[in-house]
PDB file of C-alpha atoms and ligand atoms in Angstrom:
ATOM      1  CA  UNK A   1       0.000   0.000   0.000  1.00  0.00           C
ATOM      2  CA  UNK A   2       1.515   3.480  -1.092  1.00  0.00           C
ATOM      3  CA  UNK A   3       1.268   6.124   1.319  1.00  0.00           C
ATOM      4  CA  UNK A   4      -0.023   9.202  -0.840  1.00  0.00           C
ATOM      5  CA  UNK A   5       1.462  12.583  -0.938  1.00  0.00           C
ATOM      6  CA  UNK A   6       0.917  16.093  -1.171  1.00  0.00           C
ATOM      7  CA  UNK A   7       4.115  17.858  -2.145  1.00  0.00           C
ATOM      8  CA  UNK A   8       4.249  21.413  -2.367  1.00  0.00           C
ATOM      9  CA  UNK A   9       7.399  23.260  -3.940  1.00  0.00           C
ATOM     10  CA  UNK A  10       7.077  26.688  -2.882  1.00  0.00           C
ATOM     11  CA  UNK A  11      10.504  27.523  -5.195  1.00  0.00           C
ATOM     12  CA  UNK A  12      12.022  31.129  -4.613  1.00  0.00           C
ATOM     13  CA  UNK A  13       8.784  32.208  -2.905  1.00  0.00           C
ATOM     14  CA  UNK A  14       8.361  32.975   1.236  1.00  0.00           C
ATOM     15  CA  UNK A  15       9.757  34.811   3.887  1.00  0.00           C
ATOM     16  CA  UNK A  16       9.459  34.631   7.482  1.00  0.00           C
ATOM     17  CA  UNK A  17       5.824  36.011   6.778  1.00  0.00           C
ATOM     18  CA  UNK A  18       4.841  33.301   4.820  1.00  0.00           C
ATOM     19  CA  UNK A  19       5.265  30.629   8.129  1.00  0.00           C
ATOM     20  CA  UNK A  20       1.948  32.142   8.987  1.00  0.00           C
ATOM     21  CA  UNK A  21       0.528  29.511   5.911  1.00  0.00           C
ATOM     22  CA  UNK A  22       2.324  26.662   7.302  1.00  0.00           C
ATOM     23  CA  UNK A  23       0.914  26.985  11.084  1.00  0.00           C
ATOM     24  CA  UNK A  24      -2.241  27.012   9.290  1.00  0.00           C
ATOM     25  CA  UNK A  25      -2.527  24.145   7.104  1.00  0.00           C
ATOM     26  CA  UNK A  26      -1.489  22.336   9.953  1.00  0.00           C
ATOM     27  CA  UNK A  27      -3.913  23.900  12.250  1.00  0.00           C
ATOM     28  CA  UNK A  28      -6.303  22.760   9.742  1.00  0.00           C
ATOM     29  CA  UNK A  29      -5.043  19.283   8.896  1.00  0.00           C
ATOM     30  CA  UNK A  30      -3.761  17.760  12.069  1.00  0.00           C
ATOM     31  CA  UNK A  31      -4.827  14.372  10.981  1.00  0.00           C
ATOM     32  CA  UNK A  32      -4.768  14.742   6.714  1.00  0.00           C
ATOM     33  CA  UNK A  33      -5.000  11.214   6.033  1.00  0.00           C
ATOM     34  CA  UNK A  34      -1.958  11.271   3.604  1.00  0.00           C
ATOM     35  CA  UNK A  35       1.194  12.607   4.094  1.00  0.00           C
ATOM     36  CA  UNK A  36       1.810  16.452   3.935  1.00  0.00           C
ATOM     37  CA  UNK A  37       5.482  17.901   3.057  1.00  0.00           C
ATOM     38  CA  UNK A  38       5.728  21.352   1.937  1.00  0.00           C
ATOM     39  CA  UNK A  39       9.533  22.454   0.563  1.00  0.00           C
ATOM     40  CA  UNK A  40       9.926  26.396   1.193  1.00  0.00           C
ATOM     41  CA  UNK A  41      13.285  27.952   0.382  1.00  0.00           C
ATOM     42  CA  UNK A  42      16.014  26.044   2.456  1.00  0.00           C
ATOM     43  CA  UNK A  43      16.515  29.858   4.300  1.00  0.00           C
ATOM     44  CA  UNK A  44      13.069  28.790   5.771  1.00  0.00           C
ATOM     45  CA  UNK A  45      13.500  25.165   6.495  1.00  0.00           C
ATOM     46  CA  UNK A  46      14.466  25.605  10.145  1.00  0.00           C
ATOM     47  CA  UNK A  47      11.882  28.183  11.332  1.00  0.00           C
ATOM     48  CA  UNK A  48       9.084  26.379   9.590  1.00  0.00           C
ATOM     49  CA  UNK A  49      10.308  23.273  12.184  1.00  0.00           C
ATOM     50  CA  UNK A  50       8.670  25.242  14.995  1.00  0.00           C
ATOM     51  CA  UNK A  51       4.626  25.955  13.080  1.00  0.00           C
ATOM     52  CA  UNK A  52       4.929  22.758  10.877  1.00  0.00           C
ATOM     53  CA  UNK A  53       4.264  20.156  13.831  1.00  0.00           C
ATOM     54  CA  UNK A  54       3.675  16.364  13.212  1.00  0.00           C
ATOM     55  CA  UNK A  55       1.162  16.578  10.096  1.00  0.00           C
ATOM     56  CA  UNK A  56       3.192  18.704   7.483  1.00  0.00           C
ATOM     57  CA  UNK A  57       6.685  17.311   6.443  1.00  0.00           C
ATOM     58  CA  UNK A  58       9.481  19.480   5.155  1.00  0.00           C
ATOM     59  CA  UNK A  59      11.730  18.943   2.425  1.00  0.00           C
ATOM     60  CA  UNK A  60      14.424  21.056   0.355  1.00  0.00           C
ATOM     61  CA  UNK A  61      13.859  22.183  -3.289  1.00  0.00           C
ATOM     62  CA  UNK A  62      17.803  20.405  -4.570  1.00  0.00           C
ATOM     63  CA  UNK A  63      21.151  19.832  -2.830  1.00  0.00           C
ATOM     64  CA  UNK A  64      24.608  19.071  -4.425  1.00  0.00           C
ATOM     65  CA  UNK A  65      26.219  15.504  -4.661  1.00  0.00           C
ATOM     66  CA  UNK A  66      28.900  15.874  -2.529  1.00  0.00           C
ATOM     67  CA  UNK A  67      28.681  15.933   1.103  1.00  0.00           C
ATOM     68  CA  UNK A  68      30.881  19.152   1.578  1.00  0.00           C
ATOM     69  CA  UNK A  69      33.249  20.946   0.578  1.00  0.00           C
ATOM     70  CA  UNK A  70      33.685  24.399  -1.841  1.00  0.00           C
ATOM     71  CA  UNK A  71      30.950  24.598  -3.710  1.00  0.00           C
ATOM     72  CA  UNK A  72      30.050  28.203  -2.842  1.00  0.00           C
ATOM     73  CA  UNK A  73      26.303  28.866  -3.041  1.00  0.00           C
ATOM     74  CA  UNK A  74      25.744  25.350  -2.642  1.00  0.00           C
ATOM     75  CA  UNK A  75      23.173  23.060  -0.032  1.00  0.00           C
ATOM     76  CA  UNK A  76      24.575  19.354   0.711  1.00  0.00           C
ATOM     77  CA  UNK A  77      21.913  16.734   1.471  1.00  0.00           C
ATOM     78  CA  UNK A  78      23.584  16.268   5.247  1.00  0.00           C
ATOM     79  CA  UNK A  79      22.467  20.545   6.089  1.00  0.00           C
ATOM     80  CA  UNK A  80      19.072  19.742   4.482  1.00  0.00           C
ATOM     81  CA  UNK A  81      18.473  17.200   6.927  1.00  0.00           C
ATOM     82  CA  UNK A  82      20.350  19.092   9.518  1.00  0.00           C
ATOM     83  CA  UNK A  83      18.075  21.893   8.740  1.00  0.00           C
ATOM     84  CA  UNK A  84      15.050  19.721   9.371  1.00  0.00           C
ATOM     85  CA  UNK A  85      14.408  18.182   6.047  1.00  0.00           C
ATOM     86  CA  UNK A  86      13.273  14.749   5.121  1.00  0.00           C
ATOM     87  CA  UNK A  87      12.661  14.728   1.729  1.00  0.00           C
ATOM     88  CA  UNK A  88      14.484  16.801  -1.246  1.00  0.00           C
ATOM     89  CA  UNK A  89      13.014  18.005  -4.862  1.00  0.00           C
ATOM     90  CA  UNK A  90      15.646  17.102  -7.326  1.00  0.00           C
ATOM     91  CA  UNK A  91      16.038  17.639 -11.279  1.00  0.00           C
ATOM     92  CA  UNK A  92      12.696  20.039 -11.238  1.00  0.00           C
ATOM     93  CA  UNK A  93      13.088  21.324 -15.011  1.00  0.00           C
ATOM     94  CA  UNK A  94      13.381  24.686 -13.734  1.00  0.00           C
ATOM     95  CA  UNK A  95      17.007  23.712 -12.275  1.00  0.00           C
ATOM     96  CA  UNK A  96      17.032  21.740 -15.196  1.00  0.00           C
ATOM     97  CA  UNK A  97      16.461  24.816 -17.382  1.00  0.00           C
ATOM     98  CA  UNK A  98      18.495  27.363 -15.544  1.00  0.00           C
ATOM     99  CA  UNK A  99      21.358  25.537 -13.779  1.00  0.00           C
ATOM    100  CA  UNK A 100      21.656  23.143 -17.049  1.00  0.00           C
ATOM    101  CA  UNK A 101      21.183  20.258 -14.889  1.00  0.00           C
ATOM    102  CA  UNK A 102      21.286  16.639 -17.010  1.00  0.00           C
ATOM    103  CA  UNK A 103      19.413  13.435 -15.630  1.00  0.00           C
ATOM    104  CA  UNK A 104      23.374  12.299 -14.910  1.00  0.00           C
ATOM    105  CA  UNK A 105      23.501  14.810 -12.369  1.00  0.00           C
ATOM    106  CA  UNK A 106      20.835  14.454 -10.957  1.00  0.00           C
ATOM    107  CA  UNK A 107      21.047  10.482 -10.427  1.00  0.00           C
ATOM    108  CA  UNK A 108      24.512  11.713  -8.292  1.00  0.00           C
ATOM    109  CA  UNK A 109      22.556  14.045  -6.199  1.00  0.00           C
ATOM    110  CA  UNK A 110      19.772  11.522  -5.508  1.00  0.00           C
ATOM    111  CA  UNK A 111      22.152   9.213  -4.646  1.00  0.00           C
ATOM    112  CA  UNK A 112      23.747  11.309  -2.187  1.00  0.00           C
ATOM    113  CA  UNK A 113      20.047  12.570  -0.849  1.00  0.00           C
ATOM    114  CA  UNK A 114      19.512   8.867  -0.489  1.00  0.00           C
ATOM    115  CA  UNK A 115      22.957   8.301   1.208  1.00  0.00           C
ATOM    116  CA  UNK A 116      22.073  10.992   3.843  1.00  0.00           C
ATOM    117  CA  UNK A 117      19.264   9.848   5.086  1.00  0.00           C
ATOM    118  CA  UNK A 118      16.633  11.923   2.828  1.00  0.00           C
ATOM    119  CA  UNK A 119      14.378  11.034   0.585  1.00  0.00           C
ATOM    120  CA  UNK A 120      14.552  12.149  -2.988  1.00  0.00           C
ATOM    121  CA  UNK A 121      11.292  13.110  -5.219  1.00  0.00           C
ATOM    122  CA  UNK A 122      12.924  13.090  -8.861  1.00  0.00           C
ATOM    123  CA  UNK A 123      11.121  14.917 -11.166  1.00  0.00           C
ATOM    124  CA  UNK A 124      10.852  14.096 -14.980  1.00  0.00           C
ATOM    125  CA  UNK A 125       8.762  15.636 -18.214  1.00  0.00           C
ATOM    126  CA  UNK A 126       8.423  16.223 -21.501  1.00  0.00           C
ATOM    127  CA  UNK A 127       8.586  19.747 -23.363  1.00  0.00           C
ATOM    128  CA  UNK A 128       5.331  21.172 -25.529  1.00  0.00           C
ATOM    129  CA  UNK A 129       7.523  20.297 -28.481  1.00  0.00           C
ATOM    130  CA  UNK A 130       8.782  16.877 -27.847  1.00  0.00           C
ATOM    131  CA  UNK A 131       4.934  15.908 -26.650  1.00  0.00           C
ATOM    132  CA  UNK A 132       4.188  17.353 -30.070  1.00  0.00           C
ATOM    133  CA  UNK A 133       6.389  15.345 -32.080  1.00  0.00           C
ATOM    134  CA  UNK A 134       5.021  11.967 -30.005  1.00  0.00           C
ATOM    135  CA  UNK A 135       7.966  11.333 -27.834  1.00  0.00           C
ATOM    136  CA  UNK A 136       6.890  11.766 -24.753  1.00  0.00           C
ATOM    137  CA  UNK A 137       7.392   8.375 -23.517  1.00  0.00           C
ATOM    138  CA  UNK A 138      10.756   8.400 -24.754  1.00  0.00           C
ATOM    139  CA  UNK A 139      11.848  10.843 -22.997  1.00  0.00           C
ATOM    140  CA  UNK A 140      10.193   9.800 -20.138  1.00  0.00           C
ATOM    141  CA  UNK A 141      12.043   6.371 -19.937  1.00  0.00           C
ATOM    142  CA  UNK A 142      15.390   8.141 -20.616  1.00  0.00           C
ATOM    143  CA  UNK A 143      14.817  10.761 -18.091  1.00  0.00           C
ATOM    144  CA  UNK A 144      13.826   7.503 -15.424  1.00  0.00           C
ATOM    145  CA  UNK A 145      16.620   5.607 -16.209  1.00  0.00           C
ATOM    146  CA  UNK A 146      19.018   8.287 -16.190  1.00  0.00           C
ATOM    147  CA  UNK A 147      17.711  10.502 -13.333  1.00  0.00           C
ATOM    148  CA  UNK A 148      17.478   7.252 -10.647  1.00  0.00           C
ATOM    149  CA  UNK A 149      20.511   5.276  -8.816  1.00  0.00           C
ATOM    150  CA  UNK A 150      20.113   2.051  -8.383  1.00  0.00           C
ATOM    151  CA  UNK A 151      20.157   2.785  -4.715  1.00  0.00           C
ATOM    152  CA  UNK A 152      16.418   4.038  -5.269  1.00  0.00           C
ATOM    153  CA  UNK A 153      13.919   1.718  -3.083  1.00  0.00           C
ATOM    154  CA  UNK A 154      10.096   2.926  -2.483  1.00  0.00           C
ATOM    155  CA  UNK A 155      11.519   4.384   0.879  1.00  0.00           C
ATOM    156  CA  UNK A 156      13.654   6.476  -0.602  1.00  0.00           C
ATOM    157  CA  UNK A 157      12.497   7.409  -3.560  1.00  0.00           C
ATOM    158  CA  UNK A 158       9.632   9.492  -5.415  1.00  0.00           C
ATOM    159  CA  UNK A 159       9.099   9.950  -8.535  1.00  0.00           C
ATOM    160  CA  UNK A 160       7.460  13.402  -9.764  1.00  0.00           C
ATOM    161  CA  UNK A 161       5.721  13.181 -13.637  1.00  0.00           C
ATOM    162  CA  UNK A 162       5.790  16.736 -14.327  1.00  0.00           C
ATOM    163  CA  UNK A 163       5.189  18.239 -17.883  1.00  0.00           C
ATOM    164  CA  UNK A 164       6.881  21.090 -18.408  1.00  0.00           C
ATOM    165  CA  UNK A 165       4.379  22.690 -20.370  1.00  0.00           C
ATOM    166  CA  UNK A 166       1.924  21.918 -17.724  1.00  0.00           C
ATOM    167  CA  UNK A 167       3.765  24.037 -14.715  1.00  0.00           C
ATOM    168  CA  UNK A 168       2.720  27.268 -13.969  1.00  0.00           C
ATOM    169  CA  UNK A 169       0.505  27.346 -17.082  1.00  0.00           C
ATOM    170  CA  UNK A 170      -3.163  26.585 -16.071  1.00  0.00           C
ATOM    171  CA  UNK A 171      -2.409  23.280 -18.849  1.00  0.00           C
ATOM    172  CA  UNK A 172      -3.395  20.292 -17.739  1.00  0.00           C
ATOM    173  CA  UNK A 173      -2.717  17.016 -19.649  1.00  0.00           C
ATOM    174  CA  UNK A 174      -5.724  14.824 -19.930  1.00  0.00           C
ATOM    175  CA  UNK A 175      -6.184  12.419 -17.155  1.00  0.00           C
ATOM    176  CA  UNK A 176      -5.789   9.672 -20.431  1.00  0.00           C
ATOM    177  CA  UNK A 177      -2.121  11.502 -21.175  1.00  0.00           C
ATOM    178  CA  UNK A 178      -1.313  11.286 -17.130  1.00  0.00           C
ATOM    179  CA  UNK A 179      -2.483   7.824 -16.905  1.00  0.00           C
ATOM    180  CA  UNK A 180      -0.540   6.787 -19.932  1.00  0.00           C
ATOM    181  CA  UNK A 181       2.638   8.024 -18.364  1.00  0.00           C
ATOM    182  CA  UNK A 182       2.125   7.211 -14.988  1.00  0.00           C
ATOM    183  CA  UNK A 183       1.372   3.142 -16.372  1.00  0.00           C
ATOM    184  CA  UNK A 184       4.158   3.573 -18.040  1.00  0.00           C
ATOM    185  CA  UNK A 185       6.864   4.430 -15.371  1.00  0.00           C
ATOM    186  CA  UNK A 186       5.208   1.981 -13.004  1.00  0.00           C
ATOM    187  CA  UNK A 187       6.158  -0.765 -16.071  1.00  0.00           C
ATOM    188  CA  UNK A 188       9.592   0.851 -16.483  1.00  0.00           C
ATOM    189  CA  UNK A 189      10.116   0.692 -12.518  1.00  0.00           C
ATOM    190  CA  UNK A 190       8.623  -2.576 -12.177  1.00  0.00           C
ATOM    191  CA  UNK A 191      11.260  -3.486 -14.941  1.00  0.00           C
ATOM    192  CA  UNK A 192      14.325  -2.350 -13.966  1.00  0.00           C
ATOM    193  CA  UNK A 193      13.916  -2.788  -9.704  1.00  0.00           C
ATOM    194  CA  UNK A 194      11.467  -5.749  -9.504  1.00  0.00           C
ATOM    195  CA  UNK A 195       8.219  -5.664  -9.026  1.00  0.00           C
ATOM    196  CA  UNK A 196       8.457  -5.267  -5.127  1.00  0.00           C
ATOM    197  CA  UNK A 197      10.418  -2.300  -5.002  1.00  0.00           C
ATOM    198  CA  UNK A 198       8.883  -0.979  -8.516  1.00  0.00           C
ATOM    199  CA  UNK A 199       5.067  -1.373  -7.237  1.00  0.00           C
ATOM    200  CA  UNK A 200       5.992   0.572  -3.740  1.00  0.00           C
ATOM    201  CA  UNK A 201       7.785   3.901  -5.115  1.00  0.00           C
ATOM    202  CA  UNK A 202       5.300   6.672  -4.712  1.00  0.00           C
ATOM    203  CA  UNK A 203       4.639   8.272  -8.254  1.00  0.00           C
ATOM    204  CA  UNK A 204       3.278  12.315  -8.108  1.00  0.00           C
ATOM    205  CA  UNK A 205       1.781  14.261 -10.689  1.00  0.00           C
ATOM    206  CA  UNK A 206       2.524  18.035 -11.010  1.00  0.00           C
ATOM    207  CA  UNK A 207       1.967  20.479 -13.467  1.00  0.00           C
ATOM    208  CA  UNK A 208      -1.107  23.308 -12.621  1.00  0.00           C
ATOM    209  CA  UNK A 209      -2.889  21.192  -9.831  1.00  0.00           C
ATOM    210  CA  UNK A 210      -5.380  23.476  -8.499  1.00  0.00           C
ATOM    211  CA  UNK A 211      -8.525  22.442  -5.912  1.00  0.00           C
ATOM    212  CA  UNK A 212     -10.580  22.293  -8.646  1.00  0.00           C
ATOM    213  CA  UNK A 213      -9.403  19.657 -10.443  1.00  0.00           C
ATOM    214  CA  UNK A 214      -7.021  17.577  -8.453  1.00  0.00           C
ATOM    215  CA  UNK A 215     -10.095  14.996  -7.352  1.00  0.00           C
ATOM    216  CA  UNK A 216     -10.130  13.714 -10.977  1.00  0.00           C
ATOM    217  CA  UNK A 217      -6.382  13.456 -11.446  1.00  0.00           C
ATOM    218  CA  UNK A 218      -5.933  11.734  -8.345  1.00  0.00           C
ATOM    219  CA  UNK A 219      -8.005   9.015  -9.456  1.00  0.00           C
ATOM    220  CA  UNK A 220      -5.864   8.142 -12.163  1.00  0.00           C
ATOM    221  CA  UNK A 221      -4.047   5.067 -12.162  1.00  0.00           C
ATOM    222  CA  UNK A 222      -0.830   5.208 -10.536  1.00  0.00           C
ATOM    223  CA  UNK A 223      -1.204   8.837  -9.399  1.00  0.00           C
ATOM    224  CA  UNK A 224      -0.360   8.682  -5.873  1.00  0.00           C
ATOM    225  CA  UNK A 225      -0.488  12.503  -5.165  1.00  0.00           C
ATOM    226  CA  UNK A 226       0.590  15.692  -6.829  1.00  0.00           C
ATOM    227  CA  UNK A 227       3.631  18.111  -6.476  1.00  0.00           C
ATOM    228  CA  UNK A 228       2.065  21.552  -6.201  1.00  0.00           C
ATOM    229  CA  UNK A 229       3.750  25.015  -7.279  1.00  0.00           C
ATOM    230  CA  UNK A 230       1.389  28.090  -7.212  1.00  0.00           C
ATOM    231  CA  UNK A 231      -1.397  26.480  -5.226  1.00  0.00           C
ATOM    232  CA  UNK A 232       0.913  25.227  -2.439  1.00  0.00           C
ATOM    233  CA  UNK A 233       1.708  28.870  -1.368  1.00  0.00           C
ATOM    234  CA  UNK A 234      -1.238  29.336   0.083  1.00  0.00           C
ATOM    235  CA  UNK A 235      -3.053  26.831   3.065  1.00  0.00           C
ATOM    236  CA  UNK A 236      -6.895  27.239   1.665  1.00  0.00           C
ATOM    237  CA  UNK A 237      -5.667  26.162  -1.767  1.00  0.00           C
ATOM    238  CA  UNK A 238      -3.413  23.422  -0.287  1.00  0.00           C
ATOM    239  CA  UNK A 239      -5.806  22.226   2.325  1.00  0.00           C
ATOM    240  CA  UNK A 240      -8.191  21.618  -0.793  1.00  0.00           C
ATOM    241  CA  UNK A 241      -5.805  19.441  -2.487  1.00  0.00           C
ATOM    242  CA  UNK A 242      -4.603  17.714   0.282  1.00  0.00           C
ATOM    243  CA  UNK A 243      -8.243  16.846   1.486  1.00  0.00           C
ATOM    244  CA  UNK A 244      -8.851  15.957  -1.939  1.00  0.00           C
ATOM    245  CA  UNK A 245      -6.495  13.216  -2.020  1.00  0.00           C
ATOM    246  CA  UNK A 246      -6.881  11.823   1.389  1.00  0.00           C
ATOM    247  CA  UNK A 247     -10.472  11.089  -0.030  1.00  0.00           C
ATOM    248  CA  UNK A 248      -9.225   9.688  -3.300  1.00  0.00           C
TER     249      UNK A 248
HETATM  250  C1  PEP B 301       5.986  22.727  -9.980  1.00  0.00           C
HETATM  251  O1  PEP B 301       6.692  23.694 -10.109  1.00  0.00           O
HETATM  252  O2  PEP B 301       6.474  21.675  -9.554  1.00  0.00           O
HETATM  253  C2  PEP B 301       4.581  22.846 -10.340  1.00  0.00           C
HETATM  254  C3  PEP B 301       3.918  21.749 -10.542  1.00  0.00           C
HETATM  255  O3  PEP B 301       4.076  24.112 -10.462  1.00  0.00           O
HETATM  256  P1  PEP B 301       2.535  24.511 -10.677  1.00  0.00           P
HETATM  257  O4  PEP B 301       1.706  23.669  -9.747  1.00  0.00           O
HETATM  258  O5  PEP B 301       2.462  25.962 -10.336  1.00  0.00           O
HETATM  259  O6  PEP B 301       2.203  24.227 -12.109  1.00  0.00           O
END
């Protein structure tokens, strides 16, 4: 049985302010019947500790493969967790985008989330144009076999569908196109881990998941909760996807 999860990314947004949403989604979900994690900017990880309390994990938004050392600018694993983190966004195509970041690299910093005691939520997706030209599912098993170390187990690893014309766009694939994909890596995992640890490893959705129409997306096959951007920032529009999926 796969726990589900409601992942919020709330990427270079939130200040010490913007706690205040934190307290209250978990004033208002003490007992959310799926698991909560919201990832602010790793300058809030600590503080949000204190409002957070036991319903609403915490996780960081990427961290470097190597423990330490001089990588100025740079968050190892080991601080995340030190910080208060359990889990860690990695590969989001934003970093992808803007810190050129290939699936290679990202395998090396899952590996070393995994190695630290965190667990990683990899994040994979097709461009407008590649969907376009029908090779989606291509990319998608490249990205997956690239992007995950062989250390992955369903512990330690999540796996985060997100097309990246879908994020921050109001797009939506249809729940077919999410279900295809989602089959699909489930196959691919199944495949390549076994059927054990490829049937336990918790696979999100993401890409413009809004209240309104995260009941139908959860019930897709294989969707076992969403990574949120824009509606994570606040806790009304949060609170309606999490509730949404602890009834799915
Ligand atoms: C994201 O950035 O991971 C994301 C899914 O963003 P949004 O929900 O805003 O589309």
């Amino acid at each position: 049985m796969r726990r589900k999860l409601a992942a919020g990314n709330w990427k270079m947004n939130g200040t010490r302010a913007d706690l205040a949403e934190i307290a209250a989604l978990a004033e208002a979900h003490p007992e959310p019947g799926c698991e909560v994690l919201i990832c602010p900017p790793a300058t809030l990880i600590d503080r949000a500790r204190a409002v957070a309390g036991p319903s609403v994990a915490l996780g960081g938004q990427d961290c470097h493969a190597a423990g330490s050392g001089a990588h100025t600018g740079d968050i190892s694993a080991v601080m995340l967790l030190d910080a208060g983190a359990h889990y860690v966004i990695l590969g989001h195509s934003e970093r992808r985008e803007d810190h050129g970041e290939s699936s290679d690299m990202v395998r090396d910093k899952a590996r070393a989330a995994m190695e630290a005691g965190l667990r990683a939520i990899v994040c994979i997706g097709e461009s407008l144009a590649q969907r376009e030209a029908q090779n989606t599912l291509d990319i998608i098993a490249g990205q997956l076999s690239h992007s995950i170390p062989d250390s992955a187990t369903g512990e330690n690893l999540v796996v985060a569908y997100e097309p990246i014309w879908a994020i921050g766009t109001g797009l939506t694939p249809t729940t077919d196109q999410i279900g295809e994909v989602h089959d699909f890596m489930r196959m691919k995992l199944e495949t390549r881990f076994g059927e054990g640890v490829g049937r336990s490893v918790r696979l999100l959705y993401g890409g413009s998941v809004k209240p309104g129409n995260a009941a139908e997306i959860f019930a897709v096959s294989n969707v076992d909760g969403a990574l949120v951007g824009g509606a994570s920032l606040k806790a009304a529009d949060f609170g309606g996807i999490v509730t949404a999926l602890a009834q799915s």
